[in-house]
Coordinates of C-alpha atoms and ligand atoms in Angstrom, one line a residue:
M1 CA -21.7 34.7 34.4
S2 CA -19.3 36.8 32.3
Q3 CA -19.1 36.2 28.6
K4 CA -16.3 33.8 27.7
K5 CA -13.7 35.0 25.1
A6 CA -12.3 33.0 22.2
V7 CA -9.3 34.2 20.2
I8 CA -8.9 32.8 16.7
I9 CA -5.5 32.8 14.9
G10 CA -6.1 33.4 11.2
A11 CA -9.0 34.4 9.1
G12 CA -8.9 31.5 6.6
I13 CA -12.3 30.0 5.8
A14 CA -12.1 27.6 8.8
G15 CA -11.2 30.5 11.1
I16 CA -14.1 32.6 9.9
A17 CA -16.6 29.7 10.1
T18 CA -15.4 28.9 13.7
A19 CA -15.8 32.5 14.6
I20 CA -19.4 32.5 13.4
R21 CA -20.2 29.3 15.2
L22 CA -18.7 30.5 18.5
A23 CA -20.4 33.9 18.2
V24 CA -23.7 32.1 17.7
K25 CA -23.0 30.1 20.9
G26 CA -22.6 33.3 22.8
Y27 CA -18.8 33.7 22.9
K28 CA -17.0 37.0 22.5
V29 CA -14.8 36.3 19.5
E30 CA -11.7 38.1 18.2
V31 CA -9.9 37.0 15.0
F32 CA -6.2 38.0 14.5
E33 CA -5.1 37.8 10.9
A34 CA -1.5 38.4 9.7
N35 CA -2.6 39.7 6.3
G36 CA -4.4 42.9 5.6
Y37 CA -7.3 41.0 4.2
P38 CA -9.4 37.9 5.2
G39 CA -9.7 34.5 3.4
G40 CA -6.1 33.2 3.4
K41 CA -6.0 30.9 0.3
L42 CA -9.6 31.9 -0.5
S43 CA -8.7 35.5 -1.5
E44 CA -8.6 37.4 -4.8
I45 CA -6.3 39.5 -6.9
E46 CA -6.9 42.4 -9.3
Q47 CA -4.7 42.9 -12.3
D48 CA -5.2 45.7 -14.9
G49 CA -8.9 45.3 -15.2
Y50 CA -8.9 41.5 -14.6
R51 CA -10.1 39.9 -11.4
F52 CA -8.9 36.5 -10.3
D53 CA -9.9 34.2 -7.4
A54 CA -6.4 33.5 -6.0
G55 CA -6.8 30.0 -4.8
P56 CA -9.9 27.7 -4.8
S57 CA -12.0 27.7 -7.9
L58 CA -14.1 24.6 -7.6
F59 CA -17.1 25.1 -5.2
T60 CA -18.7 21.9 -3.9
M61 CA -21.0 21.3 -0.9
P62 CA -22.5 24.8 -0.7
Q63 CA -24.8 23.6 2.0
Y64 CA -22.0 23.8 4.5
V65 CA -21.8 27.6 3.8
D66 CA -25.6 28.0 3.9
E67 CA -25.7 26.2 7.2
L68 CA -23.7 29.0 8.8
F69 CA -26.3 31.6 7.8
K70 CA -29.1 29.4 9.0
L71 CA -27.3 28.8 12.3
A72 CA -27.3 32.6 12.8
G73 CA -31.0 32.7 12.0
K74 CA -30.5 34.3 8.6
N75 CA -31.8 33.5 5.2
P76 CA -28.7 32.4 3.2
A77 CA -30.1 33.7 -0.1
D78 CA -30.2 37.2 1.4
Y79 CA -26.4 37.1 1.6
F80 CA -25.0 34.6 -0.8
S81 CA -26.1 33.1 -4.1
Y82 CA -24.6 30.5 -6.4
Q83 CA -25.5 28.5 -9.5
K84 CA -25.2 24.9 -10.3
L85 CA -23.0 24.0 -13.2
D86 CA -24.5 21.9 -16.0
V87 CA -21.0 21.0 -17.2
V88 CA -18.7 20.4 -14.3
C89 CA -15.5 20.2 -16.4
K90 CA -14.2 19.9 -19.9
Y91 CA -11.4 17.4 -20.4
F92 CA -8.9 17.7 -23.3
Y93 CA -6.6 14.8 -24.2
E94 CA -3.4 14.9 -26.2
D95 CA -4.9 12.4 -28.7
G96 CA -7.6 14.9 -29.5
T97 CA -10.4 13.4 -27.4
R98 CA -12.6 15.9 -25.6
I99 CA -15.0 14.9 -22.9
S100 CA -17.6 17.1 -21.2
A101 CA -18.3 16.0 -17.7
F102 CA -22.1 16.7 -17.5
A103 CA -23.6 17.2 -14.1
D104 CA -26.3 14.8 -15.1
T105 CA -24.9 11.3 -14.3
R106 CA -26.5 9.5 -17.2
Q107 CA -25.5 12.2 -19.7
F108 CA -21.9 12.1 -18.3
A109 CA -21.8 8.3 -18.6
G110 CA -23.2 8.5 -22.1
E111 CA -20.7 11.1 -23.1
I112 CA -17.8 8.8 -21.8
E113 CA -19.3 5.9 -23.8
N114 CA -19.6 8.0 -27.0
K115 CA -16.1 9.4 -26.8
T116 CA -14.1 6.5 -25.5
G117 CA -16.2 3.3 -26.0
E118 CA -16.1 2.6 -22.2
P119 CA -19.6 1.3 -21.3
A120 CA -21.8 3.9 -19.6
A121 CA -22.7 1.1 -17.1
S122 CA -19.1 1.0 -15.9
V123 CA -19.3 4.7 -15.1
I124 CA -22.6 4.4 -13.3
K125 CA -21.2 1.5 -11.3
H126 CA -18.1 3.5 -10.3
L127 CA -20.3 6.4 -9.1
A128 CA -22.6 4.0 -7.2
N129 CA -19.4 2.7 -5.4
S130 CA -18.4 6.2 -4.7
A131 CA -21.8 6.9 -3.1
D132 CA -21.3 3.8 -0.9
I133 CA -17.9 5.0 0.3
Y134 CA -19.5 8.3 1.1
S135 CA -22.3 6.8 3.1
I136 CA -19.8 4.8 5.2
T137 CA -17.3 7.6 5.8
N138 CA -19.3 10.8 5.9
H139 CA -20.9 10.9 9.4
V140 CA -18.2 9.0 11.1
F141 CA -14.9 10.1 9.6
L142 CA -15.7 13.6 8.3
E143 CA -18.2 15.2 10.6
R144 CA -16.9 14.1 13.9
S145 CA -13.7 14.1 15.9
L146 CA -11.8 10.9 15.4
H147 CA -10.0 11.6 18.6
R148 CA -12.8 11.1 21.1
L149 CA -14.0 7.9 22.5
Q150 CA -17.7 8.9 22.1
T151 CA -17.3 8.8 18.3
Y152 CA -16.4 5.1 18.5
L153 CA -19.2 4.2 20.9
R154 CA -21.9 5.3 18.5
I155 CA -24.0 2.7 16.7
D156 CA -23.4 4.4 13.3
T157 CA -19.6 4.2 13.8
L158 CA -19.8 0.6 14.6
R159 CA -21.9 0.0 11.5
S160 CA -19.4 1.8 9.4
I161 CA -16.5 -0.2 10.9
L162 CA -18.3 -3.4 10.0
R163 CA -18.5 -2.1 6.4
F164 CA -14.9 -1.0 6.4
P165 CA -13.6 -3.3 3.6
K166 CA -16.2 -1.6 1.3
I167 CA -14.3 1.7 1.5
D168 CA -11.4 -0.1 -0.3
P169 CA -8.5 1.1 1.8
F170 CA -5.9 -1.5 0.7
R171 CA -5.8 -0.9 -3.0
T172 CA -4.5 2.3 -4.6
M173 CA -7.0 4.5 -6.3
H174 CA -5.3 3.9 -9.7
K175 CA -5.4 0.1 -9.2
A176 CA -9.1 0.2 -8.4
N177 CA -9.8 2.5 -11.4
K178 CA -7.7 0.3 -13.7
T179 CA -9.8 -2.7 -12.6
G180 CA -13.1 -0.8 -13.1
F181 CA -12.4 0.7 -16.5
K182 CA -10.8 -0.6 -19.7
D183 CA -10.1 2.7 -21.4
K184 CA -7.0 4.5 -20.1
R185 CA -8.5 8.0 -20.7
V186 CA -11.4 7.1 -18.3
V187 CA -8.9 5.7 -15.7
Q188 CA -7.0 9.0 -16.0
L189 CA -10.2 11.1 -15.6
F190 CA -11.1 9.3 -12.4
D191 CA -7.5 9.1 -11.1
R192 CA -7.4 12.9 -11.2
Y193 CA -9.8 13.1 -8.2
A194 CA -6.8 12.3 -5.9
T195 CA -5.4 15.7 -6.7
Y196 CA -8.5 17.3 -5.1
N197 CA -6.7 16.9 -1.8
G198 CA -3.1 17.1 -3.1
S199 CA -2.5 13.3 -3.2
N200 CA -1.1 10.8 -5.7
P201 CA -3.5 8.3 -7.3
Y202 CA -0.7 5.8 -7.7
Q203 CA -0.2 5.8 -3.9
A204 CA -3.4 7.0 -2.3
P205 CA -6.0 4.5 -1.2
A206 CA -9.0 3.8 -3.4
T207 CA -11.1 5.3 -0.5
L208 CA -10.5 8.6 -2.3
N209 CA -12.9 7.3 -5.0
V210 CA -15.4 8.9 -2.7
I211 CA -14.6 12.3 -4.2
P212 CA -16.4 12.0 -7.5
H213 CA -19.6 11.4 -5.5
L214 CA -19.3 14.9 -3.9
E215 CA -19.0 16.5 -7.3
Q216 CA -21.4 14.3 -9.3
H217 CA -24.1 13.8 -6.8
F218 CA -24.1 17.0 -4.8
G219 CA -22.9 19.0 -7.8
A220 CA -20.4 21.7 -8.6
Y221 CA -21.4 25.3 -8.2
F222 CA -20.2 28.9 -8.9
P223 CA -20.9 31.7 -6.4
D224 CA -22.4 34.6 -8.3
G225 CA -19.8 37.0 -6.8
G226 CA -16.9 34.6 -7.6
M227 CA -15.2 32.3 -5.1
Y228 CA -13.9 35.3 -3.0
S229 CA -17.6 36.2 -2.2
I230 CA -17.7 33.1 0.1
T231 CA -15.1 34.9 2.3
Q232 CA -16.7 38.3 2.0
K233 CA -20.2 37.1 2.8
L234 CA -19.1 35.0 5.8
V235 CA -17.0 37.9 7.2
K236 CA -20.0 40.1 6.9
L237 CA -22.1 37.6 8.8
A238 CA -19.4 37.2 11.4
E239 CA -19.2 41.0 11.9
E240 CA -22.9 41.3 12.2
L241 CA -22.7 38.7 15.0
G242 CA -20.2 40.9 16.8
V243 CA -16.9 39.1 15.8
K244 CA -14.0 41.5 15.7
F245 CA -11.3 41.1 13.0
Y246 CA -7.9 42.5 13.5
Y247 CA -5.9 42.6 10.3
N248 CA -2.1 43.0 9.9
S249 CA -2.0 41.3 13.3
R250 CA 0.3 38.4 13.2
V251 CA 0.2 36.2 16.3
D252 CA 3.7 35.4 17.6
E253 CA 2.9 33.2 20.6
I254 CA 0.2 31.2 22.2
V255 CA 0.5 31.9 26.0
V256 CA 0.4 28.7 28.0
I257 CA 0.5 28.6 31.8
N258 CA 0.3 25.4 33.8
G259 CA -1.0 23.4 30.9
K260 CA -3.7 25.9 30.0
T261 CA -3.9 28.6 27.3
K262 CA -4.2 32.1 28.6
G263 CA -4.3 33.9 25.3
I264 CA -1.9 35.1 22.6
R265 CA 0.8 37.6 21.9
S266 CA 0.5 39.8 18.9
N267 CA 2.1 43.1 18.0
D268 CA 3.9 43.0 21.4
Q269 CA 0.7 42.9 23.3
N270 CA -0.8 40.1 25.4
I271 CA -4.4 39.4 24.5
M272 CA -6.1 37.3 27.2
A273 CA -8.7 34.7 26.3
D274 CA -10.4 31.6 27.7
M275 CA -9.6 29.6 24.6
V276 CA -7.4 29.9 21.5
I277 CA -8.3 28.3 18.2
S278 CA -5.5 28.1 15.7
N279 CA -6.4 28.3 12.0
M280 CA -2.7 28.5 11.2
D281 CA -1.1 25.5 9.7
V282 CA -0.5 23.1 12.6
W283 CA 3.2 22.7 11.7
F284 CA 3.8 26.4 12.2
T285 CA 1.4 26.6 15.2
Y286 CA 3.8 24.4 17.1
T287 CA 7.1 25.5 15.6
R288 CA 6.4 29.3 15.7
L289 CA 3.7 29.9 18.3
L290 CA 4.6 27.2 20.7
S291 CA 8.3 27.1 20.1
K292 CA 9.0 27.6 23.8
Y293 CA 7.3 24.3 24.5
P294 CA 9.1 21.6 22.5
Q295 CA 7.7 18.9 24.8
L296 CA 4.2 19.7 23.5
H297 CA 5.1 19.1 19.8
P298 CA 3.5 15.9 18.4
K299 CA 6.6 15.0 16.3
K300 CA 5.2 12.0 14.4
I301 CA 2.2 14.0 13.3
L302 CA 4.2 17.0 12.3
N303 CA 6.7 14.9 10.3
Q304 CA 4.0 13.4 8.0
E305 CA 4.3 13.8 4.2
R306 CA 2.9 17.1 3.0
S307 CA 0.3 17.4 0.2
S308 CA 1.4 18.7 -3.1
S309 CA 1.5 22.4 -3.9
A310 CA 0.6 24.3 -7.0
L311 CA 2.1 26.7 -9.6
I312 CA -0.4 29.2 -10.9
F313 CA -0.2 31.7 -13.7
Y314 CA -2.8 34.4 -13.6
W315 CA -3.1 35.5 -17.2
G316 CA -5.1 38.3 -18.6
I317 CA -6.0 37.0 -22.1
K318 CA -7.1 39.4 -24.9
K319 CA -9.5 37.0 -26.6
Q320 CA -12.4 34.7 -25.8
F321 CA -12.4 31.0 -26.4
A322 CA -15.8 29.4 -27.2
S323 CA -14.4 25.9 -26.8
L324 CA -13.5 26.5 -23.1
D325 CA -15.8 26.4 -20.1
L326 CA -15.4 27.5 -16.5
H327 CA -13.2 24.4 -15.6
N328 CA -10.9 22.9 -18.2
I329 CA -8.3 20.2 -17.9
F330 CA -5.6 19.5 -20.4
F331 CA -4.3 16.1 -19.5
S332 CA -0.7 14.9 -19.6
A333 CA 0.0 12.1 -22.2
D334 CA 1.8 10.2 -19.4
Y335 CA 0.0 10.6 -16.0
E336 CA 2.1 8.1 -14.1
A337 CA 5.3 9.9 -15.2
E338 CA 3.8 13.2 -14.1
F339 CA 3.1 12.0 -10.6
D340 CA 6.5 10.3 -10.5
H341 CA 8.0 13.7 -11.1
I342 CA 5.9 15.4 -8.4
W343 CA 6.3 12.8 -5.7
E344 CA 9.6 11.0 -6.3
R345 CA 11.8 13.4 -8.3
Q346 CA 10.2 16.5 -6.6
D347 CA 10.3 18.5 -9.9
I348 CA 8.0 19.4 -12.8
F349 CA 7.3 16.9 -15.6
H350 CA 7.8 18.2 -19.1
D351 CA 4.2 17.5 -20.0
P352 CA 2.1 18.5 -16.9
T353 CA -1.6 18.3 -16.7
V354 CA -2.9 21.9 -17.0
Y355 CA -6.0 23.2 -15.3
V356 CA -7.5 26.4 -16.8
N357 CA -10.2 28.1 -14.8
I358 CA -12.0 31.1 -16.4
S359 CA -14.4 32.8 -14.0
S360 CA -15.3 35.4 -16.6
K361 CA -17.2 32.7 -18.4
L362 CA -19.9 33.1 -15.6
K363 CA -18.9 36.5 -14.2
P364 CA -18.2 38.6 -17.3
D365 CA -17.0 41.6 -15.3
D366 CA -13.9 39.6 -14.2
A367 CA -12.3 40.5 -17.6
P368 CA -12.6 43.5 -20.0
P369 CA -15.1 43.0 -22.9
G370 CA -13.8 40.4 -25.4
C371 CA -11.2 39.1 -23.0
E372 CA -10.9 36.3 -20.4
N373 CA -9.2 35.8 -17.0
W374 CA -7.2 32.6 -17.1
F375 CA -6.2 30.9 -13.9
V376 CA -3.7 28.4 -15.2
M377 CA -2.5 25.8 -12.6
I378 CA -0.4 22.7 -12.5
N379 CA 0.3 20.4 -9.5
V380 CA 3.8 20.7 -8.3
P381 CA 5.7 19.2 -5.3
A382 CA 5.8 20.9 -1.9
N383 CA 8.7 23.3 -1.4
N384 CA 11.8 21.4 -0.5
G385 CA 14.2 24.1 -1.6
Q386 CA 14.0 23.4 -5.4
D387 CA 15.3 26.0 -7.8
W388 CA 11.8 27.4 -8.4
D389 CA 12.7 30.3 -10.7
K390 CA 14.3 27.8 -13.1
L391 CA 11.4 25.3 -12.8
I392 CA 8.8 28.0 -13.3
A393 CA 10.5 29.5 -16.4
G394 CA 10.6 26.1 -18.0
A395 CA 7.0 25.2 -17.1
R396 CA 5.6 28.5 -18.4
G397 CA 6.9 27.9 -21.9
R398 CA 5.8 24.3 -22.0
I399 CA 2.3 25.1 -20.6
A400 CA 1.8 27.8 -23.2
D401 CA 3.0 25.4 -25.9
K402 CA 0.6 22.7 -24.8
L403 CA -2.4 25.0 -24.7
S404 CA -1.5 26.5 -28.0
S405 CA -1.2 23.2 -29.7
V406 CA -4.6 21.9 -28.3
L407 CA -6.5 25.2 -28.9
G408 CA -4.8 26.0 -32.3
E409 CA -3.8 29.5 -31.2
D410 CA -0.5 31.1 -30.0
I411 CA -1.4 31.6 -26.4
T412 CA 1.8 33.5 -25.4
S413 CA 0.9 36.4 -27.8
L414 CA -2.5 36.7 -26.2
I415 CA -1.2 37.2 -22.6
V416 CA -1.6 40.9 -21.7
N417 CA -0.7 40.7 -18.0
E418 CA 0.5 38.1 -15.7
S419 CA 1.3 37.2 -12.1
V420 CA 2.5 34.0 -10.5
L421 CA 1.8 32.0 -7.3
D422 CA 4.2 29.2 -6.4
P423 CA 5.0 27.1 -3.4
R424 CA 7.2 29.7 -1.9
S425 CA 4.6 32.5 -2.1
I426 CA 1.8 30.1 -0.9
E427 CA 3.9 29.5 2.2
S428 CA 4.8 33.1 2.8
R429 CA 1.2 34.5 2.2
T430 CA -0.7 31.9 4.2
S431 CA 1.9 30.3 6.5
S432 CA 1.3 26.9 5.0
Y433 CA 4.3 24.7 5.6
K434 CA 6.3 24.0 2.4
G435 CA 3.5 25.7 0.4
S436 CA 1.3 22.5 0.6
I437 CA -2.2 23.5 -0.3
Y438 CA -4.0 20.7 1.6
G439 CA -1.9 20.2 4.8
T440 CA -0.7 16.6 4.8
S441 CA -1.1 14.2 1.9
S442 CA -3.6 11.3 1.8
N443 CA -1.1 8.9 0.2
N444 CA -1.6 6.1 2.7
Q445 CA -4.7 4.4 4.1
F446 CA -4.1 5.7 7.6
A447 CA -3.9 9.3 6.7
A448 CA -7.4 10.1 7.9
F449 CA -6.5 8.8 11.3
L450 CA -3.1 10.5 11.5
R451 CA -4.1 14.1 10.9
H452 CA -3.8 16.3 13.9
A453 CA -6.9 16.4 16.2
N454 CA -9.1 19.5 16.5
Q455 CA -8.3 19.8 20.2
S456 CA -5.0 19.7 22.0
S457 CA -4.6 16.7 24.4
K458 CA -1.9 18.6 26.3
V459 CA -3.0 22.2 26.5
K460 CA -6.4 22.9 27.9
G461 CA -8.3 25.5 25.9
L462 CA -6.3 25.0 22.7
Y463 CA -8.1 24.0 19.5
F464 CA -7.3 23.6 15.8
C465 CA -9.2 24.2 12.6
G466 CA -8.4 24.4 8.9
G467 CA -6.9 22.3 6.1
S468 CA -3.9 21.0 8.1
V469 CA -6.0 19.2 10.7
H470 CA -8.9 16.7 10.8
P471 CA -10.8 16.2 8.6
G472 CA -8.5 17.8 6.0
G473 CA -8.1 20.4 3.2
G474 CA -10.5 21.9 0.7
I475 CA -13.3 24.3 1.5
P476 CA -15.9 21.7 2.5
L477 CA -13.6 19.9 5.0
C478 CA -12.3 23.1 6.4
L479 CA -15.9 24.1 7.1
L480 CA -16.4 20.7 8.8
S481 CA -13.3 21.3 10.9
A482 CA -15.0 24.5 12.2
K483 CA -18.2 22.5 13.0
I484 CA -16.2 19.9 14.9
V485 CA -14.3 22.5 16.9
S486 CA -17.4 24.3 17.9
G487 CA -18.9 21.0 18.9
L488 CA -15.9 20.3 21.2
I489 CA -16.3 23.7 23.0
N490 CA -19.2 23.8 25.5
Ligands
LIG1 P1 -5.9 29.3 5.1 O1 -6.6 29.7 3.8 O2 -4.6 28.5 5.0 O3 -5.6 30.6 5.9 C1 -5.0 30.6 7.1 C2 -4.9 32.1 7.5 O4 -4.3 32.2 8.8 C3 -4.2 33.0 6.5 O5 -5.0 34.1 6.2 C4 -2.9 33.4 7.3 O6 -2.5 34.7 6.9 C5 -3.4 33.3 8.7 N1 -2.3 33.1 9.7 C6 -1.4 32.1 9.6 N2 -0.5 32.3 10.6 C7 -0.9 33.4 11.3 C8 -0.5 34.0 12.5 N3 0.6 33.6 13.2 N4 -1.1 35.1 12.9 C9 -2.2 35.6 12.3 N5 -2.7 35.0 11.2 C10 -2.1 33.9 10.7 N6 -10.2 24.0 -2.1 C11 -11.4 23.7 -2.7 O7 -12.4 23.4 -2.0 N7 -11.6 23.8 -4.0 C12 -10.6 24.2 -4.9 O8 -10.8 24.3 -6.1 C13 -9.3 24.5 -4.3 N8 -8.3 24.9 -5.1 C14 -7.2 25.4 -4.5 C15 -6.2 26.0 -5.3 C16 -5.1 26.6 -4.7 C17 -4.1 27.3 -5.6 C18 -5.0 26.6 -3.3 C19 -3.8 27.4 -2.7 C20 -5.9 26.0 -2.5 C21 -7.0 25.4 -3.1 N9 -8.0 24.7 -2.3 C22 -9.2 24.4 -2.9 C23 -7.8 24.5 -0.9 C24 -8.4 25.5 0.0 O9 -8.1 26.8 -0.5 C25 -7.9 25.4 1.4 O10 -8.1 24.0 1.9 C26 -8.7 26.3 2.4 O11 -9.0 27.6 1.8 C27 -7.8 26.5 3.6 O12 -8.4 27.2 4.5 P2 -7.9 27.3 6.0 O13 -9.1 27.7 6.8 O14 -7.2 26.1 6.4 O15 -6.9 28.6 6.0

């Protein structure tokens, strides 16, 4: 039998992982990528002697990356190494409180008790609840297709359905956290996990309280070569397995004949294939690549609320700060108002929560000696045509003022170079609709069931992977989408 051919649209992390899985299965795989480089959001930028990871900075569930090397019969350590963080994040509050989120759960709970008076036992209880939600949802909702009958006929699915109330889908995350903790700083710390998939803790179901378990139990890591090395090492593996990557090759159309995909159209050429896997945002997959077939568009799914986006300043800083770590959060004094601005008013709050990631803390060659590379990010609404230039100019000054006041240094005078990523450039660089960074939001309890499936129900041979489809955004879930897709292909 001749070798079957799969074409993948996009070399984001999910596209690369799908390519590896299908190559291991014996398929001939070709990946068409619009940019001149792989990785999509998981890419890097160089700036006058400073290197920055452009998008993701928090690395969790490294076992999903290792699994790809093992699947190919390789030793992951020969390709890719990473270290576990002892301190996952440093939190700075406007009232002067500083909390170190230690990886060790007892130490973390003790730190919270020492700094806020919230009993360590409440933190331990919260994390135990988080572990319970994980045990109910993991195999059923994250690792399998929710759109196949077989999933629901499995005994572990039935067991999970019986334990459904335990996942707390009918309260908001904030409400659950407010009930579990007395101290509002601790509520804020745990509410923040909703932002890990671009959602709003005041609307999202308390099921999202599963997220701390991923970070606290499985740990947070830093790849020795920086986040971009995840992309680089997986592309290397894929190429060794015979996968062909075509860069600067935007796909313009998915060719469908008689309800079956026949391949794609890119650079005015037809490329035939037995199956097509789109790693492009599902909204654009339909509206751009399948624009000839409006009858195929799943309108309800496409019209769901999008996740939030981000505004990032990449600042070369000519100084080092001993008080800062790899991950640092400077909280807003009014979290509810901040989310109200992002979700209801669709603008930027005057006192946003600021995330500062400094990879040169662990990878010193990311900045010149004595300097640091600051990735400074705030959550912002998806792009709905706001006056971003005006919003960005205002936010820049206020972010610098906030950091200056907490750190006791004039930050603006320490910035030696700068570039900016905003919802518009996220959209144009990665074809992510409205610049949303995690596809659709998880602001309601049905979101997990409403994400687009990994396989088309109308076009034979058409599959979907990546952050805009099941099971959702973020590197670990994107890697799981690749696993689900390859499981659907025989
Ligand atoms: P994408 O990265 O969206 O890539 C899609 C690729 O497809 C792109 O390369 C694009 O050019 C290509 N493409 C699109 N259309 C076409 C076409 N027509 N033809 C050819 N190619 C096409 N996740 C975490 O786990 N931890 C974090 O800390 C984290 N922080 C983040 C911070 C930021 C600022 C951003 C932007 C994202 C962050 N994420 C984080 C989310 C994470 O980056 C994404 O969920 C994940 O990388 C998305 O991968 P993907 O496979 O869906 O593809």
